[in-house]
XYZ file of C-alpha atoms in Angstrom:
732
model
C -11.680 -35.342 54.757
C -11.205 -32.639 57.366
C -7.425 -32.892 56.984
C -7.666 -32.392 53.224
C -9.882 -29.346 53.630
C -7.546 -27.900 56.206
C -4.501 -28.582 54.021
C -6.206 -27.037 51.060
C -7.199 -24.067 53.185
C -3.641 -23.616 54.455
C -2.308 -24.063 50.927
C -4.466 -21.226 49.718
C -3.421 -19.231 52.761
C 0.244 -19.780 52.068
C -0.231 -18.937 48.389
C -2.022 -15.669 49.270
C 0.665 -14.748 51.779
C 3.408 -15.466 49.247
C 1.625 -13.408 46.552
C 1.166 -10.493 48.948
C 4.858 -10.553 49.866
C 5.879 -10.627 46.197
C 3.551 -7.665 45.444
C 5.035 -5.729 48.373
C 8.568 -6.413 47.139
C 7.658 -5.246 43.644
C 6.056 -2.089 45.030
C 9.154 -1.336 47.092
C 11.354 -1.850 44.041
C 9.098 0.436 42.025
C 9.262 3.113 44.724
C 13.042 3.015 44.671
C 13.196 4.103 41.011
C 13.605 7.852 40.534
C 13.376 9.258 36.977
C 16.295 11.386 35.792
C 15.836 14.759 34.080
C 18.243 16.915 32.090
C 19.584 20.282 33.204
C 17.536 22.183 30.621
C 14.156 20.654 31.554
C 11.679 23.322 32.688
C 8.983 22.603 35.250
C 6.265 23.775 32.855
C 7.115 20.983 30.408
C 6.359 18.300 33.010
C 2.639 17.625 33.466
C 2.888 15.875 36.849
C 1.790 18.239 39.672
C 4.256 16.705 42.160
C 7.227 14.452 41.470
C 10.668 13.341 42.628
C 13.448 13.442 40.045
C 17.200 13.138 39.865
C 19.298 15.970 38.469
C 22.590 15.202 36.678
C 25.903 16.918 37.480
C 26.817 20.222 35.804
C 23.513 22.156 35.964
C 25.152 25.238 37.522
C 25.414 27.026 34.190
C 24.181 30.453 33.056
C 22.487 28.939 29.992
C 19.942 27.217 32.264
C 17.765 30.185 33.224
C 16.011 30.542 36.587
C 13.271 33.061 37.465
C 12.421 33.756 41.097
C 13.643 33.064 44.621
C 12.108 30.344 46.850
C 9.148 30.186 44.482
C 10.074 29.865 40.803
C 8.288 30.567 37.501
C 7.482 27.296 35.722
C 9.709 28.021 32.704
C 12.763 27.967 34.980
C 15.196 25.057 34.761
C 14.161 22.651 37.528
C 17.690 21.560 38.381
C 19.171 25.059 38.306
C 16.390 26.226 40.609
C 17.270 23.374 42.988
C 20.917 24.526 43.036
C 19.852 28.154 43.519
C 17.707 27.194 46.518
C 20.544 25.115 48.054
C 18.732 21.753 47.848
C 21.522 20.219 45.724
C 24.904 21.383 44.454
C 26.544 21.095 41.030
C 27.091 17.361 41.509
C 23.341 16.762 41.151
C 21.003 14.707 43.280
C 17.375 13.920 44.089
C 14.801 16.705 44.461
C 11.092 16.997 45.218
C 9.128 19.382 42.959
C 5.632 20.692 43.749
C 3.622 22.773 41.280
C 1.710 25.757 42.718
C -0.386 28.561 41.287
C 0.930 31.453 39.212
C 2.645 34.237 41.085
C 3.299 37.983 40.822
C 6.644 39.648 41.475
C 9.205 36.832 41.121
C 12.307 38.137 42.859
C 15.748 37.709 41.303
C 18.810 36.967 43.447
C 22.282 35.406 43.390
C 22.560 32.242 45.471
C 24.818 29.172 45.466
C 26.522 30.218 42.229
C 23.270 30.666 40.284
C 21.862 34.049 39.248
C 18.053 34.000 39.168
C 16.164 36.733 37.340
C 13.088 38.723 38.321
C 9.760 38.537 36.484
C 6.533 40.518 36.976
C 4.256 37.475 36.762
C 3.806 33.989 35.288
C 0.854 31.614 35.020
C 2.388 28.708 37.000
C 5.026 28.320 39.728
C 6.849 25.513 41.482
C 8.608 24.815 44.758
C 11.653 22.622 45.128
C 12.779 20.796 48.267
C 14.840 17.830 49.435
C 14.078 14.683 47.448
C 12.310 12.780 50.215
C 8.823 11.421 49.549
C 5.991 12.894 51.575
C 3.956 10.490 53.640
C 0.928 9.132 51.809
C 1.979 10.478 48.400
C 2.708 8.130 45.483
C 5.308 9.466 43.071
C 5.537 8.556 39.360
C 8.424 6.454 38.103
C 7.991 7.975 34.638
C 7.365 11.677 34.109
C 4.739 12.940 31.665
C 5.841 15.711 29.336
C 3.552 18.168 27.541
C 2.788 17.264 23.930
C 4.223 19.330 21.083
C 0.942 19.015 19.173
C -1.162 20.712 21.823
C -0.256 24.188 20.633
C -1.143 23.762 16.946
C -4.275 25.314 15.410
C -4.057 23.843 11.948
C -6.869 21.556 10.762
C -5.995 17.879 11.300
C -7.885 14.550 11.557
C -10.232 13.810 14.448
C -7.527 11.996 16.369
C -5.667 15.271 16.885
C -8.864 16.900 18.170
C -9.244 14.087 20.695
C -5.619 14.531 21.796
C -6.222 18.240 22.254
C -9.310 17.586 24.373
C -7.429 15.072 26.487
C -4.570 17.523 27.003
C -7.027 20.254 27.973
C -8.717 17.954 30.492
C -5.349 17.042 31.989
C -4.428 20.719 32.264
C -7.743 21.458 34.003
C -7.186 18.631 36.463
C -3.654 19.819 37.194
C -4.908 23.357 37.742
C -7.465 22.084 40.277
C -4.785 20.119 42.129
C -2.485 23.150 42.221
C -5.284 25.373 43.497
C -6.015 22.787 46.188
C -2.352 22.668 47.246
C -2.175 26.447 47.454
C -5.384 26.551 49.474
C -3.991 23.934 51.864
C -0.849 26.018 52.320
C -2.898 29.098 53.094
C -5.069 27.273 55.629
C -1.987 25.802 57.324
C -0.469 29.261 57.699
C -3.646 30.641 59.191
C -3.945 27.753 61.602
C -0.386 27.993 62.879
C 0.073 31.773 63.049
C -1.152 33.198 66.395
C -3.296 36.311 65.795
C -5.623 38.422 67.885
C -8.272 38.419 65.170
C -10.219 35.612 63.482
C -8.494 33.672 60.731
C -9.393 34.176 57.104
C -9.383 31.020 54.984
C -9.239 30.650 51.251
C -11.255 28.096 49.308
C -9.269 25.357 47.588
C -11.076 25.289 44.281
C -12.384 28.829 43.789
C -10.932 32.273 44.452
C -14.078 33.316 46.346
C -12.950 33.907 49.964
C -14.720 32.562 53.032
C -14.318 33.805 56.600
C -14.576 31.833 59.816
C -14.809 33.459 63.246
C -13.120 32.268 66.389
C -14.037 33.214 69.913
C -12.174 36.442 70.759
C -12.170 35.510 74.425
C -9.275 33.150 73.730
C -6.967 36.062 73.031
C -8.413 39.207 74.625
C -11.180 39.974 77.136
C -14.503 40.235 75.304
C -15.533 43.908 75.005
C -18.978 44.929 76.149
C -20.073 47.639 73.738
C -23.028 48.585 71.624
C -22.581 47.817 67.899
C -22.217 51.486 66.998
C -19.267 52.143 69.314
C -15.541 51.662 68.822
C -13.357 50.687 71.747
C -9.666 51.488 71.947
C -7.604 48.813 73.667
C -4.024 49.305 74.836
C -1.719 46.308 74.569
C 1.935 46.271 75.570
C 4.191 45.173 72.722
C 1.208 44.225 70.562
C 3.485 43.682 67.604
C 4.989 40.601 69.297
C 1.626 38.852 69.613
C 0.443 39.626 66.092
C 3.014 38.267 63.629
C 2.299 39.186 60.009
C 2.391 36.820 57.072
C 6.033 37.670 56.422
C 6.867 36.005 59.762
C 6.031 32.505 58.503
C 9.720 31.571 58.407
C 10.105 32.444 62.092
C 7.242 30.315 63.386
C 8.855 27.160 64.660
C 5.657 25.156 64.947
C 4.365 25.989 61.487
C 4.096 23.122 59.036
C 4.194 25.508 56.084
C 7.228 25.151 53.843
C 9.314 28.390 54.038
C 8.977 28.910 50.306
C 5.181 29.073 50.669
C 5.434 32.406 52.510
C 5.217 34.474 49.334
C 2.298 32.373 48.059
C 0.463 32.838 51.373
C 1.109 36.576 51.313
C -0.167 36.843 47.742
C -3.237 34.745 48.583
C -3.975 36.955 51.570
C -3.866 40.034 49.346
C -6.345 38.423 46.942
C -8.705 37.510 49.781
C -8.627 41.019 51.184
C -9.131 42.614 47.773
C -12.255 40.476 47.285
C -13.610 41.382 50.731
C -12.957 45.120 50.295
C -10.386 45.432 53.049
C -6.792 46.565 53.269
C -4.113 45.405 55.665
C -3.283 48.702 57.272
C -1.577 49.354 60.540
C -3.389 51.303 63.231
C -0.588 51.072 65.775
C 0.310 54.293 67.521
C 3.694 54.428 69.245
C 3.750 56.238 72.584
C 7.484 56.700 72.958
C 8.433 59.980 74.663
C 12.062 60.114 73.541
C 13.766 63.488 73.032
C 13.806 64.945 69.544
C 17.549 65.186 69.171
C 18.373 63.656 65.772
C 21.629 61.974 66.783
C 19.927 60.274 69.731
C 16.884 59.136 67.784
C 18.858 57.907 64.773
C 21.085 55.352 66.478
C 23.784 53.356 64.794
C 23.054 49.686 64.212
C 24.755 48.767 67.449
C 22.204 50.534 69.677
C 19.187 48.532 70.725
C 15.846 50.247 70.244
C 13.041 50.201 72.808
C 9.828 48.305 72.090
C 6.950 50.779 71.902
C 3.690 50.419 73.782
C 1.024 50.351 71.094
C -2.731 50.766 70.837
C -5.092 49.463 68.217
C -8.700 50.169 67.372
C -11.355 47.629 66.698
C -14.994 48.012 65.686
C -17.276 45.722 67.641
C -19.722 45.371 64.760
C -17.264 45.018 61.871
C -15.567 41.815 60.684
C -12.130 41.184 62.157
C -9.007 41.734 60.096
C -5.946 39.611 59.551
C -2.637 41.304 60.408
C -2.715 45.131 60.320
C -6.083 46.858 60.695
C -7.047 50.164 59.104
C -8.655 53.065 60.930
C -10.310 54.211 57.743
C -11.973 50.905 57.020
C -13.116 50.472 60.612
C -14.576 53.969 60.688
C -14.950 55.143 57.076
C -15.540 58.826 56.419
C -18.414 59.588 54.034
C -17.502 61.286 50.779
C -19.078 64.716 50.914
C -18.564 65.428 47.231
C -16.873 63.923 44.198
C -14.649 65.868 41.793
C -13.743 64.810 38.265
C -10.164 65.953 38.921
C -7.347 66.750 36.515
C -7.705 64.330 33.553
C -4.119 65.035 32.453
C -2.769 63.500 35.668
C -4.420 60.097 36.083
C -2.147 58.485 38.686
C -2.704 56.548 41.932
C -0.513 58.181 44.604
C 0.632 57.066 48.032
C 2.561 59.585 50.138
C 4.749 58.122 52.895
C 4.867 60.850 55.532
C 7.577 60.869 58.187
C 5.994 60.531 61.637
C 9.215 59.827 63.565
C 10.075 61.704 66.761
C 13.175 63.215 65.122
C 11.002 65.438 62.960
C 9.491 67.324 65.912
C 5.981 68.777 66.194
C 6.649 71.976 64.257
C 8.197 70.248 61.253
C 5.440 67.600 61.294
C 2.958 70.475 60.952
C 4.962 71.908 58.029
C 4.856 68.480 56.397
C 1.047 68.395 56.681
C 0.780 71.845 55.107
C 3.010 70.642 52.262
C 0.840 67.557 51.646
C -2.306 69.686 51.695
C -0.821 72.042 49.117
C 0.201 69.097 46.927
C -3.344 67.707 47.118
C -4.717 71.083 46.029
C -2.227 71.437 43.160
C -2.868 67.897 41.883
C -6.625 68.388 41.451
C -7.874 65.190 43.106
C -10.823 63.517 41.369
C -12.302 60.296 39.998
C -10.928 60.791 36.468
C -7.687 62.428 37.619
C -5.217 61.700 40.421
C -6.232 59.854 43.589
C -4.150 60.160 46.744
C -3.738 58.201 49.963
C -1.352 58.645 52.885
C 0.693 56.159 54.908
C 2.471 57.454 58.019
C 5.592 55.626 59.147
C 7.620 55.517 62.334
C 8.535 52.225 63.974
C 5.690 50.670 61.949
C 3.669 51.991 59.000
C -0.069 52.707 59.127
C -2.539 53.803 56.466
C -4.129 57.128 57.367
C -6.491 56.835 54.399
C -6.494 54.993 51.091
C -7.111 56.018 47.481
C -10.894 55.870 47.616
C -11.430 57.591 50.981
C -11.478 61.136 49.539
C -12.438 62.092 45.985
C -11.785 65.845 46.061
C -8.928 68.107 47.164
C -10.889 70.017 49.803
C -11.894 66.978 51.873
C -8.411 65.552 51.485
C -6.720 68.730 52.787
C -9.030 68.838 55.804
C -8.273 65.190 56.612
C -4.506 65.756 56.330
C -4.640 68.569 58.903
C -6.198 66.168 61.446
C -3.459 63.488 61.217
C -1.689 63.029 64.597
C 2.031 62.271 64.791
C 2.742 58.603 65.547
C 6.390 58.866 66.665
C 9.111 56.228 66.650
C 12.080 55.695 64.321
C 12.235 56.414 60.574
C 11.756 52.895 59.176
C 11.337 53.765 55.503
C 12.227 50.272 54.204
C 9.497 48.756 56.355
C 7.016 51.343 55.060
C 7.897 50.647 51.404
C 7.440 46.923 51.959
C 4.057 47.578 53.602
C 2.867 49.757 50.705
C 4.037 47.214 48.126
C 2.115 44.389 49.807
C -1.005 46.199 50.963
C -1.724 49.648 49.578
C -2.301 49.310 45.821
C -5.191 46.832 45.862
C -8.639 46.974 44.273
C -10.176 47.148 47.750
C -8.150 50.293 48.501
C -9.214 52.036 45.286
C -6.393 51.043 42.930
C -7.674 51.577 39.370
C -5.338 49.281 37.442
C -4.991 51.517 34.379
C -3.393 54.364 36.360
C 0.345 54.287 37.216
C 1.169 53.538 40.869
C 3.356 56.226 42.470
C 4.904 56.372 45.956
C 6.412 59.632 47.225
C 8.603 59.156 50.305
C 9.141 62.199 52.528
C 12.063 61.679 54.892
C 13.698 63.918 57.460
C 17.447 63.396 57.113
C 17.852 59.656 56.540
C 16.096 56.325 57.265
C 16.863 54.169 60.293
C 16.567 50.916 58.294
C 17.653 49.672 54.880
C 15.581 50.575 51.827
C 17.350 48.895 48.881
C 15.644 45.476 48.916
C 12.150 46.778 49.723
C 12.517 49.406 46.980
C 13.646 46.864 44.401
C 10.636 44.648 45.081
C 8.312 47.649 44.859
C 9.860 48.765 41.556
C 9.520 45.255 40.130
C 5.831 45.382 41.077
C 5.511 48.451 38.839
C 5.550 51.106 41.591
C 7.265 54.412 40.731
C 9.263 55.588 43.770
C 10.076 59.277 44.374
C 12.102 60.590 47.341
C 11.800 64.043 48.902
C 14.622 64.360 51.449
C 14.689 67.351 53.785
C 17.798 68.505 55.646
C 20.065 65.707 54.453
C 22.952 64.528 56.614
C 25.879 66.888 57.077
C 29.410 65.493 56.708
C 29.708 65.012 60.465
C 26.406 63.065 60.513
C 27.063 60.686 57.603
C 28.722 58.161 59.905
C 25.289 57.565 61.446
C 23.628 56.589 58.143
C 22.913 52.849 57.949
C 22.757 52.739 54.134
C 24.856 55.316 52.221
C 23.349 56.590 48.945
C 19.964 55.225 50.001
C 18.082 57.484 47.559
C 19.929 56.163 44.490
C 19.315 52.612 45.688
C 15.591 53.248 46.039
C 14.351 55.390 43.136
C 13.310 54.178 39.676
C 16.105 56.008 37.866
C 19.225 57.700 39.229
C 19.054 60.650 36.772
C 17.635 63.111 39.325
C 14.045 63.008 38.037
C 12.852 60.844 40.933
C 14.592 62.634 43.789
C 14.272 66.136 45.271
C 16.601 67.348 48.024
C 15.264 70.246 50.134
C 17.849 72.085 52.316
C 15.347 73.224 54.977
C 11.833 72.393 56.158
C 10.976 76.056 55.799
C 11.611 75.920 52.034
C 9.578 72.730 51.490
C 6.670 74.717 50.010
C 8.879 75.656 47.042
C 8.906 72.088 45.668
C 5.103 71.627 45.485
C 4.815 72.514 41.786
C 8.018 70.723 40.644
C 6.887 67.542 42.419
C 3.345 67.699 40.992
C 4.736 68.204 37.490
C 6.957 65.121 37.823
C 4.380 62.692 39.236
C 1.897 63.729 36.516
C 4.403 63.139 33.685
C 3.127 59.617 32.991
C 5.411 59.115 29.969
C 8.433 59.246 32.298
C 7.041 56.964 35.015
C 9.254 54.110 33.874
C 8.697 51.843 36.872
C 5.119 51.277 35.710
C 6.671 49.520 32.745
C 7.448 45.807 32.785
C 8.626 43.480 30.041
C 5.011 42.422 29.467
C 3.313 45.815 29.157
C 5.760 48.225 27.542
C 6.449 47.114 23.967
C 5.231 47.506 20.403
C 5.701 43.998 18.970
C 5.619 43.620 15.192
C 5.477 40.124 13.673
C 6.951 39.793 10.155
C 5.561 36.532 8.741
C 6.866 34.610 5.724
C 3.900 33.725 3.458
C 5.944 32.202 0.614
C 4.907 29.121 -1.382
C 7.388 26.851 0.418
C 5.532 27.315 3.719
C 2.216 25.754 2.679
C -1.280 26.263 4.069
C -1.037 23.805 6.962
C 2.332 25.075 8.177
C 1.156 28.679 7.828
C -1.619 27.967 10.353
C 1.035 26.549 12.707
C 3.041 29.785 12.336
C -0.070 31.809 13.206
C -0.603 29.715 16.338
C 3.028 30.413 17.294
C 2.356 34.164 16.862
C -0.849 33.882 18.950
C 0.908 31.924 21.734
C 3.517 34.664 22.094
C 0.982 37.507 21.916
C -1.336 36.160 24.594
C 1.407 36.273 27.253
C 1.586 40.078 27.059
C -0.672 42.703 28.634
C -2.346 44.166 25.567
C -4.100 47.549 25.454
C -3.652 50.943 23.806
C -1.476 52.023 26.781
C 0.299 48.673 27.360
C 1.862 46.291 24.827
C 0.526 46.668 21.272
C 0.706 44.066 18.486
C 1.069 44.536 14.709
C 1.651 42.111 11.830
C 3.088 42.113 8.296
C 2.981 39.184 5.833
C 5.413 39.025 2.941
C 6.320 37.092 -0.210
C 7.875 39.074 -3.111
C 5.514 41.772 -1.924
C 4.415 42.923 1.528
C 1.027 43.339 3.175
C 0.158 45.130 6.428
C -2.209 42.729 8.168
C -2.906 45.140 11.049
C -1.097 48.092 12.645
C -0.232 48.746 16.310
C -3.241 51.017 16.848
C -5.780 48.734 15.138
C -6.686 46.519 18.121
C -6.556 47.407 21.827
C -7.689 44.168 23.523
C -6.041 40.765 23.702
C -9.133 38.996 22.337
C -9.315 41.295 19.295
C -5.612 40.752 18.569
C -5.900 36.956 18.793
C -8.979 36.996 16.528
C -7.135 39.172 13.998
C -4.176 36.762 13.949
C -6.531 33.848 13.325
C -8.108 35.677 10.341
C -4.803 36.243 8.480
C -5.054 34.459 5.106
C -2.141 32.635 3.482
C -0.694 34.598 0.558
C 1.887 32.347 -1.265
C 4.715 33.588 -3.484
C 8.468 34.218 -3.309
C 10.718 35.238 -0.384
C 11.994 38.832 -0.204
C 12.883 39.110 3.486
C 15.033 42.258 3.168
C 12.205 44.212 1.551
C 9.845 42.953 4.279
C 12.119 44.323 7.022
C 12.206 47.744 5.325
C 8.413 47.664 4.912
C 7.873 46.770 8.598
C 10.223 49.595 9.653
C 8.178 52.063 7.587
C 4.638 50.832 8.132
C 4.887 49.580 11.717
C 7.834 50.816 13.752
C 7.948 54.385 12.412
C 4.525 54.787 14.067
C 5.587 53.253 17.388
C 5.117 55.344 20.548
C 8.262 57.067 21.893
C 8.018 55.332 25.288
C 7.595 51.833 23.814
C 10.299 49.257 23.156
C 10.176 48.312 19.458
C 10.420 44.532 19.041
C 10.373 42.752 15.664
C 9.877 38.976 15.511
C 10.522 37.649 11.987
C 9.595 34.068 11.024
C 10.917 32.585 7.751
C 11.465 29.135 6.253
C 14.060 29.831 3.564
C 16.849 31.947 2.127
C 15.865 35.402 0.962
C 15.990 36.433 -2.699
C 17.287 39.856 -1.662
C 19.837 41.242 0.806
C 18.779 41.292 4.477
C 21.846 42.908 6.055
C 21.365 46.551 5.051
C 17.632 46.698 5.970
C 18.342 44.914 9.268
C 21.143 47.333 10.187
C 18.860 50.289 9.417
C 16.167 48.830 11.675
C 18.694 48.285 14.498
C 19.876 51.914 14.201
C 16.279 53.071 14.592
C 15.970 51.230 17.894
C 14.230 48.068 16.691
C 15.140 44.964 18.719
C 15.017 42.143 16.152
C 14.423 38.434 16.827
C 14.695 35.978 13.917
C 13.083 32.522 13.897
C 14.142 30.181 11.089
C 12.452 26.946 10.041
C 13.628 24.101 7.782
C 15.591 25.716 4.906
C 16.214 29.089 6.549
C 19.835 30.291 6.220
C 21.674 30.593 9.531
C 23.878 33.467 8.333
C 20.795 35.489 7.373
C 19.082 34.763 10.687
C 22.112 36.114 12.557
C 22.332 39.183 10.317
C 18.661 40.005 10.979
C 18.945 39.477 14.753
C 20.053 42.153 17.214
C 23.400 41.517 18.936
C 24.171 39.198 20.620
C 22.978 36.938 17.773
C 22.747 33.793 19.871
C 20.124 35.335 22.155
C 18.060 36.825 19.326
C 18.070 34.114 16.631
C 16.465 30.661 16.730
C 16.243 27.692 14.365
C 13.994 24.609 14.246
C 14.014 21.770 11.741
C 10.232 21.634 11.257
C 7.189 23.865 11.853
C 5.657 21.584 14.490
C 8.602 22.386 16.770
C 8.030 26.152 16.764
C 6.150 25.889 20.074
C 9.467 25.178 21.810
C 10.578 28.785 21.403
C 7.502 30.523 22.835
C 8.780 30.557 26.431
C 12.368 31.153 25.335
C 11.431 34.232 23.330
C 9.390 35.740 26.172
C 12.151 34.881 28.630
C 14.778 36.633 26.483
C 12.552 39.694 26.012
C 12.125 39.950 29.797
C 15.800 39.294 30.515
C 16.782 42.082 28.148
C 14.231 44.436 29.727
C 15.386 43.683 33.300
C 19.044 44.240 32.383
C 18.456 47.880 31.376
C 20.548 50.320 33.451
C 18.723 52.482 36.046
C 20.230 55.797 34.971
């Protein structure tokens, strides 16, 4: 009896062991399978937040567009992005893709045979790395793609409503996972970066920041002060012990992926904006070098000395991450507020040269110049606001946009600025301003153009081209005032020839002023003020998403039908909602046509995104014939003739059939008047007419789909082409 029980027991045991082994084998086999994707697949079309996939050969092609560097916009080709980042080559291979939150300022570059493009912002991003699974993560063997029905607004049976709800729930879940991943990346960076101040963490599921405090005795001796006092501590080579966020790549022990550095930097800016702080340097170089220009502006082969620096810290105020600002540690009360000049509503940052080469006398002349500019501008809450950043070896914010709200207080504060000394690192200063200065916490108003005026004695001691490009792509208008430019005998000492043309928004002379002598600097006060206040010419404030008048010309003929017409309207709404809509940004108008034409709403009718989307939804189906040529002429007259001079005129025409009248002559007339025309054909639309309507090159401005339900596929492509065309404009 006992033997039978034991045998049975062992039999069960053996069976269980065998089953477990078989399950393990199956799991291993399943893990080995990697789904393959095509070259044209965009990350945004794949629902999975993290996945491993295999790219085929031949994805190194210009037709597969990529936006960004290190971190990519989600409508980039996944495989082309992997080639651009150097993970794979044109022969293909396995890659790991991780979705992260939307990003601002995607940087274009040429790498590994792929040209990536820049983009001001996008709602979702992704990172790509070597196709090795991360420990503890299960990867799908089949990828989930977004449904084509999720974008439709037409009335359908209840099943479609359920699908829409399910899709929405999945999107919400994915967004939470991406926010969690970004939060984890931020916390990792804070934990691994050595700083002298407490670390600031970001919540994983909500943008509300939280702050934790570490014991300062671990890094510096604890100061014994009363809460009202400020102690000044001197630290040798403080910059070495306080690496900024941009140093993530250099930290050997950090577990943060290198591509997360831009995400961490952006997250830090959001945290500081919410807490009302700016990342501003308070370092003061104490170098006592001679003021001879040729000595202080060394060639790249000469090694510079590390300055001894001091920083200030308020015992009673919360600690800062990275640079700390004097103004926010010891804010000056606003004695009075002025309304200012309403015809010059701009947010200005002046980069003043504090290098030793300028000398004490010329530094004083520079302060007088800035004071006179402040007076001429008419500083005030409804006019221009002005802050100052002084640069040398490192930049530091003297005061931000909200510190002074009238010209008198501002002039007095400028006169008290001490010279910091050091080299003339203009590129470093531009990078600092781009990342830190124009934030809500520092008084940035959003609706006012951002302007940086760089004052430089002679020439910079670092490169400015890359930092300037990133600042311009963030919408910052860069002006240069150069005093006593290099003589012929001195040009050999310049690190970056033609640095002004490489930095400014346009190379037509509007953004640059050359002053022959410091003693004639006062003569350019009025010309400079006039230029920075000419908001219609501040072209760097313009991006592909905020600088157009977009007119939709919609076919309402009988062949479309009520249900398909609602799908067309959803297509129009999906495009519109990606733009920054206001009376000063992108404006939207719409015309519907059959044999006749009807202006649904003009460019100046609605000034908010919500109002525009509601107006699109209210458009009623007309029904009738198809006179596309007459519709183009009508749109040119009723919409685009009333477009603002500084706006790009974009027409997007949607039709489902051949026109009863000629389209070529009206289209050519529209093109001559500066209208950029995109044509979208459905079903029975004639390809030759679509190409005639479209602006050259036809292939980039005309699209065709076989049925209305596939219109959604061209939303991202249209926006991408509009932005590509905008970014390719010459800078002259």
